[in-house]
Coordinates of C-alpha atoms in Angstrom, one line a residue:
Chain A
X1425 CA -0.7 18.2 -25.2
X1426 CA 2.7 17.3 -26.6
X1427 CA 4.1 14.1 -25.7
X1428 CA 8.0 13.3 -26.2
X1429 CA 9.3 9.8 -26.3
X1430 CA 11.6 9.4 -23.3
X1431 CA 13.1 6.9 -21.5
X1432 CA 13.1 7.0 -17.5
X1433 CA 16.2 8.4 -16.9
X1434 CA 15.6 11.1 -19.3
X1435 CA 11.8 11.9 -18.1
X1436 CA 13.7 12.1 -14.7
X1437 CA 16.3 14.5 -15.6
X1438 CA 13.7 16.7 -17.2
X1439 CA 11.6 16.5 -14.7
X1440 CA 14.4 17.5 -12.0
X1441 CA 15.8 20.1 -14.0
X1442 CA 12.5 21.5 -14.5
X1443 CA 12.0 21.4 -10.5
X1444 CA 15.1 23.9 -10.3
X1445 CA 17.6 21.5 -9.8
X1446 CA 20.9 23.1 -10.8
X1447 CA 23.7 20.7 -9.4
X1448 CA 23.9 16.8 -10.1
X1449 CA 27.1 15.5 -8.7
X1450 CA 26.5 11.7 -9.7
X1451 CA 28.1 8.4 -10.0
X1452 CA 27.4 6.0 -13.0
X1453 CA 26.7 2.6 -12.1
X1454 CA 24.4 0.1 -14.0
X1455 CA 21.2 1.1 -14.4
X1456 CA 21.9 4.7 -12.9
X1457 CA 24.3 5.3 -15.5
X1458 CA 21.8 7.0 -17.9
X1459 CA 20.9 9.4 -15.2
X1460 CA 24.5 10.9 -15.1
X1461 CA 24.6 10.8 -19.1
X1462 CA 21.1 12.7 -19.2
X1463 CA 22.5 15.3 -16.3
X1464 CA 25.1 15.7 -18.3
X1465 CA 23.8 16.6 -21.3
X1466 CA 20.9 18.5 -20.0
X1467 CA 22.0 20.4 -16.9
X1468 CA 24.7 23.0 -18.4
X1469 CA 21.5 24.1 -20.8
X1470 CA 19.8 25.0 -17.8
X1471 CA 22.7 26.7 -16.3
X1472 CA 23.5 24.2 -14.1
X1473 CA 26.4 21.7 -13.0
X1474 CA 26.7 18.3 -13.7
X1475 CA 29.7 16.6 -12.1
X1476 CA 30.7 13.1 -12.7
X1477 CA 32.2 12.3 -9.2
X1478 CA 35.2 10.2 -8.7
X1479 CA 33.5 8.2 -6.0
X1480 CA 29.9 8.2 -4.8
X1481 CA 31.0 9.7 -1.5
X1482 CA 32.4 12.4 -3.1
X1483 CA 29.2 12.7 -5.0
X1484 CA 27.2 13.2 -2.1
X1485 CA 29.3 15.5 -0.7
X1486 CA 29.3 17.7 -3.7
X1487 CA 26.0 18.2 -3.6
X1488 CA 25.4 18.8 -0.1
X1489 CA 28.1 21.4 -0.4
X1490 CA 25.9 23.1 -3.2
X1491 CA 22.7 22.4 -1.2
X1492 CA 24.3 24.3 1.7
X1493 CA 24.3 27.7 -0.7
X1494 CA 20.8 27.3 -1.3
X1495 CA 20.8 25.5 -4.6
X1496 CA 18.9 22.4 -5.4
X1497 CA 21.4 19.7 -5.9
X1498 CA 20.9 15.9 -5.7
X1499 CA 23.4 12.7 -6.6
X1500 CA 22.6 9.5 -7.6
X1501 CA 23.4 5.9 -8.1
X1502 CA 22.4 2.3 -7.7
X1503 CA 22.1 1.2 -4.2
X1504 CA 25.8 0.0 -4.2
X1505 CA 26.7 3.7 -4.9
X1506 CA 24.1 4.7 -1.9
X1507 CA 25.6 1.9 0.4
X1508 CA 28.7 4.7 0.0
X1509 CA 26.8 7.5 0.5
X1510 CA 25.0 6.2 4.2
X1511 CA 27.6 8.7 6.0
X1512 CA 26.6 11.6 4.0
X1513 CA 22.9 11.1 4.3
X1514 CA 22.7 11.1 7.8
X1515 CA 24.6 14.2 7.9
X1516 CA 22.6 16.0 5.9
X1517 CA 20.0 14.7 7.9
X1518 CA 21.5 15.8 11.1
X1519 CA 22.7 19.2 9.8
X1520 CA 19.8 19.9 7.5
X1521 CA 20.8 20.2 4.3
X1522 CA 18.1 19.8 1.8
X1523 CA 19.5 17.2 -0.9
X1524 CA 17.9 14.4 -3.4
X1525 CA 19.6 10.8 -3.9
X1526 CA 18.3 9.2 -6.9
X1527 CA 18.8 5.5 -6.4
X1528 CA 18.0 3.9 -9.9
X1529 CA 18.3 0.6 -8.2
X1530 CA 18.9 -2.9 -9.6
X1531 CA 16.5 -4.9 -8.1
X1532 CA 14.2 -4.2 -4.5
X1533 CA 17.0 -5.0 -2.2
X1534 CA 17.2 -1.7 -1.0
X1535 CA 13.6 -1.0 1.2
X1536 CA 15.8 -1.5 4.0
X1537 CA 18.7 0.4 3.1
X1538 CA 16.4 3.2 2.1
X1539 CA 14.0 3.1 5.1
X1540 CA 16.5 2.3 7.8
X1541 CA 19.4 4.0 6.4
X1542 CA 23.1 3.2 7.9
X1543 CA 24.6 6.4 9.0
X1544 CA 24.5 7.3 12.5
X1545 CA 21.7 9.3 14.5
X1546 CA 18.3 9.5 15.4
X1547 CA 17.1 10.2 11.6
X1548 CA 15.0 8.9 8.6
X1549 CA 14.6 10.2 4.7
X1550 CA 11.2 10.6 3.0
X1551 CA 11.7 7.9 0.3
X1552 CA 9.1 8.2 -2.8
X1553 CA 9.1 5.0 -4.9
X1554 CA 7.1 5.9 -7.7
X1555 CA 5.0 3.1 -10.4
X1556 CA 6.0 4.1 -13.5
X1557 CA 7.4 7.3 -15.6
X1558 CA 4.2 9.4 -15.3
X1559 CA 4.3 9.1 -11.3
X1560 CA 8.3 9.4 -11.5
X1561 CA 7.9 12.7 -13.2
X1562 CA 5.8 13.7 -10.4
X1563 CA 8.2 12.1 -7.8
X1564 CA 11.5 13.8 -9.2
X1565 CA 9.8 17.4 -8.4
X1566 CA 8.0 16.6 -5.6
X1567 CA 11.6 15.1 -3.9
X1568 CA 13.1 18.6 -4.1
X1569 CA 9.8 20.1 -2.4
X1570 CA 9.8 18.3 0.3
X1571 CA 13.6 18.3 1.0
X1572 CA 13.6 21.7 1.0
X1573 CA 10.1 21.9 2.9
X1574 CA 11.3 20.2 5.8
X1575 CA 15.3 20.8 5.3
X1576 CA 16.1 17.1 4.9
X1577 CA 17.8 14.4 2.3
X1578 CA 15.0 12.7 -0.1
X1579 CA 15.5 9.4 -1.7
X1580 CA 14.2 8.7 -4.9
X1581 CA 13.9 5.0 -5.6
X1582 CA 13.7 3.7 -9.0
X1583 CA 14.8 0.6 -10.8
X1584 CA 16.2 -0.7 -14.2
X1585 CA 12.3 -0.8 -15.9
X1586 CA 12.2 2.5 -14.6
X1587 CA 14.9 4.0 -15.9
X1588 CA 15.4 2.5 -19.1
X1589 CA 11.6 2.0 -20.0
X1590 CA 10.8 4.4 -23.0
X1591 CA 7.1 6.3 -22.9
X1592 CA 5.6 8.7 -24.8
X1593 CA 5.3 11.5 -21.5
X1594 CA 4.9 15.1 -20.9
X1595 CA 7.0 16.8 -18.4
X1596 CA 5.3 19.5 -17.1
X1597 CA 6.3 21.4 -13.9
X1598 CA 4.2 21.0 -11.0
X1599 CA 3.3 23.5 -8.4
X1600 CA 3.3 22.2 -4.8
X1601 CA 2.6 25.2 -3.2
X1602 CA 4.8 28.0 -1.3
X1603 CA 8.2 27.0 0.5
X1604 CA 9.9 28.6 3.8
X1605 CA 12.3 31.2 2.7
X1606 CA 16.7 29.5 3.0
X1607 CA 17.1 31.7 5.9
X1608 CA 19.5 29.3 6.4
X1609 CA 21.8 29.1 3.4
X1610 CA 25.6 30.0 3.4
X1611 CA 26.2 33.0 1.5
X1612 CA 29.6 33.6 1.6
X1613 CA 29.6 35.8 4.7
X1614 CA 33.0 35.0 6.7
X1615 CA 33.5 34.5 10.1
X1616 CA 34.7 37.4 12.4
X1617 CA 31.8 39.9 10.5
X1618 CA 28.9 38.8 13.3
X1619 CA 27.0 37.4 10.3
X1620 CA 28.2 34.5 9.6
X1621 CA 25.9 31.1 9.1
X1622 CA 27.1 27.8 10.4
X1623 CA 25.6 24.2 9.4
X1624 CA 26.4 22.0 11.5
X1625 CA 25.6 18.5 12.6
X1626 CA 26.0 19.1 16.0
X1627 CA 24.2 21.8 16.8
X1628 CA 27.0 24.1 18.4
X1629 CA 27.4 28.1 17.6
X1630 CA 29.7 30.6 18.0
X1631 CA 29.8 33.6 20.6
X1632 CA 27.3 35.8 19.5
X1633 CA 24.8 32.7 18.8
X1634 CA 25.5 29.4 20.9
X1635 CA 23.0 27.1 19.4
X1636 CA 21.1 24.5 20.4
X1637 CA 23.8 22.1 21.3
X1638 CA 23.8 18.8 20.6
X1639 CA 21.0 17.6 22.9
X1640 CA 18.6 20.2 22.0
X1641 CA 19.7 19.6 18.5
X1642 CA 18.9 16.3 17.6
X1643 CA 16.1 16.1 20.1
X1644 CA 14.5 19.0 17.6
X1645 CA 15.3 16.6 14.6
X1646 CA 13.8 13.7 16.0
X1647 CA 10.6 15.9 16.7
X1648 CA 10.6 17.1 13.3
X1649 CA 10.9 13.2 11.8
X1650 CA 8.1 12.7 14.2
X1651 CA 6.1 15.6 12.6
X1652 CA 6.8 14.1 8.7
X1653 CA 6.1 10.8 9.7
X1654 CA 2.7 12.0 10.6
X1655 CA 1.9 14.1 7.9
X1656 CA 3.9 13.1 4.6
X1657 CA 2.7 9.2 4.5
X1658 CA 1.1 8.8 1.1
X1659 CA -0.1 5.3 -0.7
X1660 CA -2.5 3.9 -3.5
X1661 CA -5.2 1.8 -2.9
X1662 CA -6.9 -0.4 -5.8
X1663 CA -10.4 -2.5 -5.0
X1664 CA -9.4 -2.6 -1.6
X1665 CA -13.2 -1.3 -0.6
X1666 CA -14.2 -4.9 -0.4
X1667 CA -10.8 -6.6 -1.1
X1668 CA -10.8 -10.5 0.8
X1669 CA -7.2 -10.6 -0.1
X1670 CA -5.2 -7.3 -0.1
X1671 CA -1.6 -7.6 -2.0
X1672 CA 1.1 -5.0 -1.0
X1673 CA 3.9 -3.9 -3.2
X1674 CA 5.9 -1.2 -4.2
X1675 CA 7.3 0.3 -7.0
X1676 CA 7.6 -1.3 -10.4
X1677 CA 5.8 -4.1 -8.3
X1678 CA 3.0 -2.0 -7.4
X1679 CA 2.4 -1.5 -10.8
X1680 CA 2.8 -5.1 -11.9
X1681 CA 0.3 -6.2 -9.0
X1682 CA -2.3 -3.3 -10.0
X1683 CA -2.4 -5.2 -13.3
X1684 CA -3.0 -8.4 -12.2
X1685 CA -5.5 -7.3 -9.7
X1686 CA -7.2 -5.8 -12.5
X1687 CA -7.3 -9.0 -14.5
X1688 CA -8.4 -11.0 -11.5
X1689 CA -11.1 -8.8 -10.7
X1690 CA -12.7 -9.0 -13.9
X1691 CA -12.8 -12.9 -13.2
X1692 CA -14.3 -12.0 -9.8
X1693 CA -11.5 -12.6 -7.7
X1694 CA -11.9 -10.4 -4.7
X1695 CA -8.2 -9.1 -4.4
X1696 CA -7.0 -5.7 -4.3
X1697 CA -4.1 -3.7 -4.2
X1698 CA -2.5 -1.5 -1.3
X1699 CA 0.9 0.5 -2.5
X1700 CA 3.0 2.6 -0.2
X1701 CA 4.0 5.7 -2.4
X1702 CA 6.2 6.6 0.1
X1703 CA 8.1 4.0 1.9
X1704 CA 8.9 6.5 4.6
X1705 CA 7.2 7.7 6.2
X1706 CA 5.3 4.0 6.0
X1707 CA 1.3 4.6 5.2
X1708 CA 0.8 2.2 8.4
X1709 CA -2.7 3.6 9.6
X1710 CA -3.8 3.5 6.5
X1711 CA -2.6 -0.1 5.7
X1712 CA -4.2 -1.1 9.2
X1713 CA -7.7 0.2 8.0
X1714 CA -7.4 -0.8 4.3
X1715 CA -6.7 -4.6 5.5
X1716 CA -9.2 -4.8 8.7
X1717 CA -11.6 -6.7 6.9
X1718 CA -9.2 -8.4 4.2
X1719 CA -8.4 -12.5 5.4
X1720 CA -5.1 -12.3 3.9
X1721 CA -2.4 -9.8 3.1
X1722 CA 0.6 -11.0 0.6
X1723 CA 3.2 -9.2 0.2
X1724 CA 4.6 -9.0 -2.9
X1725 CA 8.6 -7.7 -3.3
X1726 CA 11.6 -9.0 -4.7
X1727 CA 13.6 -9.4 -1.9
X1728 CA 14.0 -11.9 0.7
X1729 CA 11.7 -10.0 3.2
X1730 CA 11.8 -6.5 3.6
X1731 CA 8.7 -4.3 3.1
X1732 CA 7.0 -7.1 5.2
X1733 CA 8.2 -6.1 8.4
X1734 CA 6.5 -2.4 8.2
X1735 CA 3.2 -4.7 6.7
X1736 CA 3.3 -6.9 10.0
X1737 CA 3.8 -3.8 12.3
X1738 CA 1.0 -2.5 11.0
X1739 CA -1.9 -5.4 9.7
X1740 CA -3.4 -5.6 13.4
X1741 CA -3.5 -9.4 12.8
X1742 CA -0.1 -10.4 11.7
X1743 CA -0.8 -14.0 11.1
X1744 CA -2.7 -12.7 8.1
X1745 CA 0.2 -11.6 6.6
X1746 CA 2.6 -13.6 4.2
X1747 CA 5.6 -13.1 1.6
X1748 CA 4.9 -14.0 -2.1
X1749 CA 7.7 -12.1 -3.5
X1750 CA 11.7 -13.7 -3.3
X1751 CA 15.0 -13.1 -4.3
X1752 CA 14.9 -12.6 -8.2
X1753 CA 17.4 -11.2 -10.9
X1754 CA 18.4 -11.6 -14.2
X1755 CA 21.8 -13.3 -15.4
X1756 CA 23.6 -10.3 -15.2
X1757 CA 22.8 -9.4 -11.7
X1758 CA 21.9 -5.8 -12.6
X1759 CA 18.4 -6.1 -12.8
X1760 CA 15.2 -7.2 -11.9
X1761 CA 14.4 -10.6 -12.6
X1762 CA 11.9 -13.1 -13.8
X1763 CA 9.8 -12.7 -11.0
X1764 CA 8.7 -9.1 -12.2
X1765 CA 6.2 -10.3 -14.2
X1766 CA 2.5 -10.4 -14.5
X1767 CA 1.9 -14.2 -15.0
X1768 CA 4.1 -15.3 -12.0
X1769 CA 2.5 -12.8 -9.7
X1770 CA -0.6 -14.0 -10.9
X1771 CA -0.3 -17.7 -10.1
X1772 CA 1.3 -17.0 -6.9
X1773 CA -1.7 -14.9 -5.6
X1774 CA -3.8 -17.7 -6.5
X1775 CA -1.5 -19.9 -5.0
X1776 CA -1.4 -18.5 -1.7
X1777 CA -5.3 -18.0 -1.6
X1778 CA -5.8 -21.4 -1.9
X1779 CA -7.2 -23.7 1.0
X1780 CA -7.4 -20.3 3.0
X1781 CA -10.8 -19.3 3.5
Chain B
X1170 CA -7.7 -0.6 -25.6
X1171 CA -4.1 -1.0 -25.7
X1172 CA -2.4 -2.7 -28.9
X1173 CA 0.7 -4.7 -28.1
X1174 CA 3.8 -5.9 -30.6
X1175 CA 7.0 -7.7 -30.3
X1176 CA 9.6 -7.5 -32.6
X1177 CA 12.4 -10.2 -32.1
X1178 CA 15.2 -11.1 -33.8
X1179 CA 19.1 -10.9 -33.7
X1180 CA 21.0 -8.3 -32.3
X1181 CA 22.4 -6.4 -35.3
X1182 CA 19.1 -6.6 -37.6
X1183 CA 18.0 -3.1 -36.3
X1184 CA 15.0 -4.6 -34.1
X1185 CA 15.2 -1.7 -31.5
X1186 CA 15.3 0.9 -34.3
X1187 CA 12.4 -0.5 -36.0
X1188 CA 10.5 -0.6 -32.5
X1189 CA 11.9 3.2 -32.0
X1190 CA 10.8 4.1 -35.3
X1191 CA 7.2 2.9 -35.2
X1192 CA 7.1 4.1 -31.4
X1193 CA 8.2 7.5 -32.7
X1194 CA 5.7 7.6 -35.5
X1195 CA 2.9 6.8 -32.8
X1196 CA 4.0 9.8 -31.2
X1197 CA 3.9 11.8 -34.3
X1198 CA 0.3 10.8 -34.2
X1199 CA -0.6 11.7 -30.8
X1200 CA -1.0 8.0 -29.4
X1201 CA 0.5 7.2 -26.2
X1202 CA 3.2 4.8 -26.4
X1203 CA 5.7 2.4 -24.1
X1204 CA 9.2 0.8 -26.0
X1205 CA 11.2 -1.5 -24.6
X1206 CA 14.3 -3.6 -25.4
X1207 CA 15.4 -6.4 -23.6
X1208 CA 18.9 -7.1 -25.5
X1209 CA 21.1 -10.1 -23.4
X1210 CA 24.7 -9.0 -24.3
X1211 CA 24.7 -5.5 -26.0
X1212 CA 26.1 -7.2 -29.2
X1213 CA 25.3 -8.9 -32.4
X1214 CA 24.7 -12.1 -32.9
X1215 CA 22.5 -11.9 -29.6
X1216 CA 18.7 -12.3 -28.8
X1217 CA 17.2 -8.6 -29.5
X1218 CA 13.3 -8.1 -28.5
X1219 CA 11.5 -5.0 -28.9
X1220 CA 8.3 -4.2 -27.5
X1221 CA 5.8 -1.5 -28.3
X1222 CA 2.6 -0.7 -26.8
X1223 CA 0.2 2.2 -28.5
X1224 CA -2.9 3.7 -26.8
X1225 CA -5.3 6.5 -27.1
X1226 CA -5.1 7.2 -23.2
X1227 CA -2.1 6.7 -20.4
X1228 CA -1.1 3.6 -20.7
X1229 CA -1.9 0.5 -18.3
X1230 CA 0.5 -2.4 -19.8
X1231 CA 3.7 -3.8 -18.0
X1232 CA 7.6 -2.7 -18.9
X1233 CA 7.7 -6.5 -19.9
X1234 CA 4.9 -7.6 -21.5
X1235 CA 2.8 -11.3 -20.5
X1236 CA 1.3 -11.4 -24.4
X1237 CA 0.7 -9.1 -27.4
X1238 CA -1.5 -9.4 -30.2
X1239 CA 1.3 -9.1 -33.0
X1240 CA 4.8 -9.9 -33.4
X1241 CA 7.6 -9.2 -36.5
X1242 CA 9.9 -12.1 -36.6
X1243 CA 13.2 -11.3 -38.2
X1244 CA 14.5 -14.4 -37.5
X1245 CA 13.5 -17.9 -36.3
X1246 CA 16.6 -17.7 -33.7
X1247 CA 15.5 -16.6 -30.2
X1248 CA 11.7 -16.4 -31.3
X1249 CA 11.1 -18.7 -28.5
X1250 CA 11.7 -15.4 -25.9
X1251 CA 8.3 -14.3 -27.5
X1252 CA 6.8 -17.0 -29.1
X1253 CA 5.4 -18.2 -25.8
X1254 CA 3.8 -15.1 -25.1
X1255 CA 1.6 -14.4 -28.3
X1256 CA -2.0 -14.9 -27.5
X1257 CA -4.4 -17.2 -30.0
X1258 CA -4.8 -15.4 -33.0
X1259 CA -2.1 -13.0 -32.8
X1260 CA -0.4 -11.5 -35.9
X1261 CA 2.2 -13.2 -36.7
X1262 CA 4.2 -10.9 -39.4
X1263 CA 7.4 -12.9 -40.5
X1264 CA 10.5 -12.4 -42.8
X1265 CA 9.5 -14.9 -45.4
X1266 CA 12.9 -17.1 -45.2
X1267 CA 12.2 -17.8 -41.8
X1268 CA 8.5 -18.2 -41.6
X1269 CA 8.7 -21.9 -42.1
X1270 CA 11.2 -22.3 -39.3
X1271 CA 9.0 -20.8 -36.6
X1272 CA 7.4 -23.3 -34.5
X1273 CA 3.7 -24.2 -35.2
X1274 CA 1.4 -21.4 -33.4
X1275 CA -2.0 -21.8 -32.1
X1276 CA -4.1 -20.1 -35.0
X1277 CA -1.7 -17.3 -36.1
X1278 CA -2.9 -14.7 -38.8
X1279 CA 0.2 -15.6 -40.1
X1280 CA 1.6 -12.9 -42.6
X1281 CA 5.0 -13.5 -44.7
X1282 CA 7.1 -10.0 -46.2
X1283 CA 9.8 -10.8 -48.2
X1284 CA 11.4 -8.2 -46.3
X1285 CA 15.3 -9.5 -46.7
X1286 CA 14.7 -9.4 -50.5
X1287 CA 13.1 -6.0 -50.8
X1288 CA 15.3 -4.5 -48.7
X1289 CA 18.2 -5.6 -51.0
X1290 CA 16.4 -5.0 -53.8
X1291 CA 16.1 -1.1 -51.9
X1292 CA 19.9 -0.9 -51.6
X1293 CA 20.6 -2.7 -48.5
X1294 CA 19.7 -5.8 -46.9
X1295 CA 20.2 -4.3 -43.5
X1296 CA 17.3 -2.1 -43.8
X1297 CA 15.0 -5.6 -44.0
X1298 CA 13.5 -4.4 -40.3
X1299 CA 12.1 -1.0 -42.2
X1300 CA 10.4 -3.0 -44.6
X1301 CA 8.7 -5.0 -41.9
X1302 CA 7.9 -1.5 -40.3
X1303 CA 6.2 -0.5 -43.2
X1304 CA 4.4 -3.6 -43.6
X1305 CA 3.4 -3.8 -40.2
X1306 CA 1.5 -0.1 -40.4
X1307 CA 0.0 -0.9 -44.0
X1308 CA -1.2 -4.3 -42.4
X1309 CA -2.8 -2.7 -39.2
X1310 CA -3.3 0.9 -39.6
X1311 CA -1.8 1.7 -36.3
X1312 CA 0.5 4.2 -37.6
X1313 CA 0.5 5.7 -41.4
X1314 CA 3.2 4.5 -43.6
X1315 CA 4.3 8.2 -43.7
X1316 CA 4.4 8.6 -39.9
X1317 CA 7.0 5.7 -39.9
X1318 CA 9.0 7.2 -42.6
X1319 CA 8.9 10.5 -41.1
X1320 CA 10.1 8.6 -37.9
X1321 CA 12.9 6.9 -39.6
X1322 CA 14.3 10.2 -40.8
X1323 CA 14.3 11.8 -37.3
X1324 CA 15.9 8.9 -35.6
X1325 CA 19.0 8.3 -38.7
X1326 CA 22.2 10.4 -37.3
X1327 CA 23.6 12.7 -39.3
X1328 CA 26.6 10.7 -39.8
X1329 CA 24.3 8.0 -41.7
X1330 CA 22.1 10.3 -43.7
X1331 CA 23.2 8.2 -46.8
X1332 CA 20.6 5.3 -45.6
X1333 CA 17.8 7.7 -45.3
X1334 CA 16.5 7.4 -49.0
X1335 CA 17.4 3.3 -49.3
X1336 CA 15.5 3.1 -45.5
X1337 CA 12.2 5.1 -47.1
X1338 CA 12.1 2.6 -49.9
X1339 CA 12.4 -0.5 -48.1
X1340 CA 9.4 1.3 -45.6
X1341 CA 7.3 1.8 -48.6
X1342 CA 8.1 -1.7 -50.7
X1343 CA 7.2 -3.1 -47.2
X1344 CA 3.6 -1.5 -47.1
X1345 CA 2.9 -2.2 -50.5
X1346 CA 3.8 -6.0 -49.9
X1347 CA 0.9 -6.7 -47.6
X1348 CA -2.9 -6.0 -48.3
X1349 CA -3.6 -3.0 -46.8
X1350 CA -5.9 -2.8 -43.5
X1351 CA -6.1 -6.7 -43.4
X1352 CA -5.8 -6.8 -40.0
X1353 CA -6.9 -3.2 -38.6
X1354 CA -6.6 -2.3 -35.2
X1355 CA -9.3 -0.2 -33.5
X1356 CA -8.2 1.6 -30.2
X1357 CA -11.8 2.0 -29.6
X1358 CA -13.4 -0.2 -26.9
X1359 CA -17.2 -1.1 -26.0
X1360 CA -17.5 -1.2 -22.2
X1361 CA -14.7 0.7 -20.2
X1362 CA -12.9 -1.4 -17.4
X1363 CA -13.6 -1.1 -14.1
X1364 CA -11.4 1.6 -12.5
X1365 CA -11.3 1.8 -8.8
X1366 CA -8.2 3.8 -7.3
X1367 CA -7.4 6.4 -4.6
X1368 CA -4.3 8.1 -4.4
X1369 CA -3.9 9.7 -0.7

């Protein structure tokens, strides 16, 4: 086995290219800048194209265009950039164009943005939230697979620690199984030939193929997202079997909480961790089962309380649920803050447990 | 077991380079490694902290270390960023001229290295960090001194090739300035940690 010393951004780029990504149209914004820099360096070597788009809106629409012709395509920025992409993400969901959107976020404040979205229509976005570089290498490939499998946009939600920490990793291609043929991809056949193809948000058609129309199209889209919700939720549990207190965390936060939970277990504290790997679909049923016998469910996230909504929706007794996270940035406002620290998390878990029998 | 290390100093001293050289050396020896840098203003004169974790299996350590077993201190300035995160009996590898300015730590294993003098003798005081990297390798055996030299050669960009020989002399001089394997690190651990995890 040959490990390479890569930072998260570089590892993600290598994994994405290995997964067959051939177009990246991104916009540099800290801490997503290294992603577009590495794409620019490596994409041409693989026969692909990297474009530093003039705006985030341009970036995602370029990616959508490439994806419509069958290429694996992605865009990326930080949450501030994804805010501008919301309309196009909704379009891609409703016109069924598989694209991957990398959000190398500055914090954990983009949970609602990722799981609720800001575009119009009945759509959802599969959101993968890796806890470390090892998992990021998997998710950077899985994102393209799921996008193609369901013809949907998929969000990869990282952060500055993931983007910039360097680790010895081996980036290996993962086989996720067969995919349907892209019989919908635009192939250059023009109108008037009888064989042209359309990718259209409103489900309209043409003279020889009228299409389902808006109502039929949007009902089918909604059914598709229901189906995805039923089969693509992923999660990780650590020490949940006999946990009296569950700590719920996502992404990098999950890795930190896992560290603290292992430490507390060695001291005999019956605490466990539950980590949603997909933020949407949220692993609600699994969470309900895992927390059934817990007397407390603590939610650790670096925001004012976003994932906690999904936790309350799924834990049987929502009165057990309380927040132990909060808004926390470093001085620059561009990075996770001092709350993302094992010592602080440990204190908050122990404080929350005091007096609750 | 995982071995962790802080490198603390001032932006411009090559703190991040020391971390990267040790990390690359470890990779070349087949170790798992994690490397992070905390450097406020991305400029000279500001605080610069590097952290490196070494291990023989995929690492569980966090990107911002709550504590570490060792620190390489090239300056007393900004040392407070890591001083409070050392464990009792941590190894403190201090540049000789600043060693007595470091806060008194509880029961440290203090080793001083005249890194600036050694580096100056080797050709450039800028190579003081390299001397400290050599000393750390020789003291702990986490990586070999030869691996550190090879990693340094890989890291120095083409337009700075003229510094390679100075760096190598500094690394070897730093290694020679400390008692070999005085604080050896072993990655073998008695009793595996409890593991229980499922992914669904």
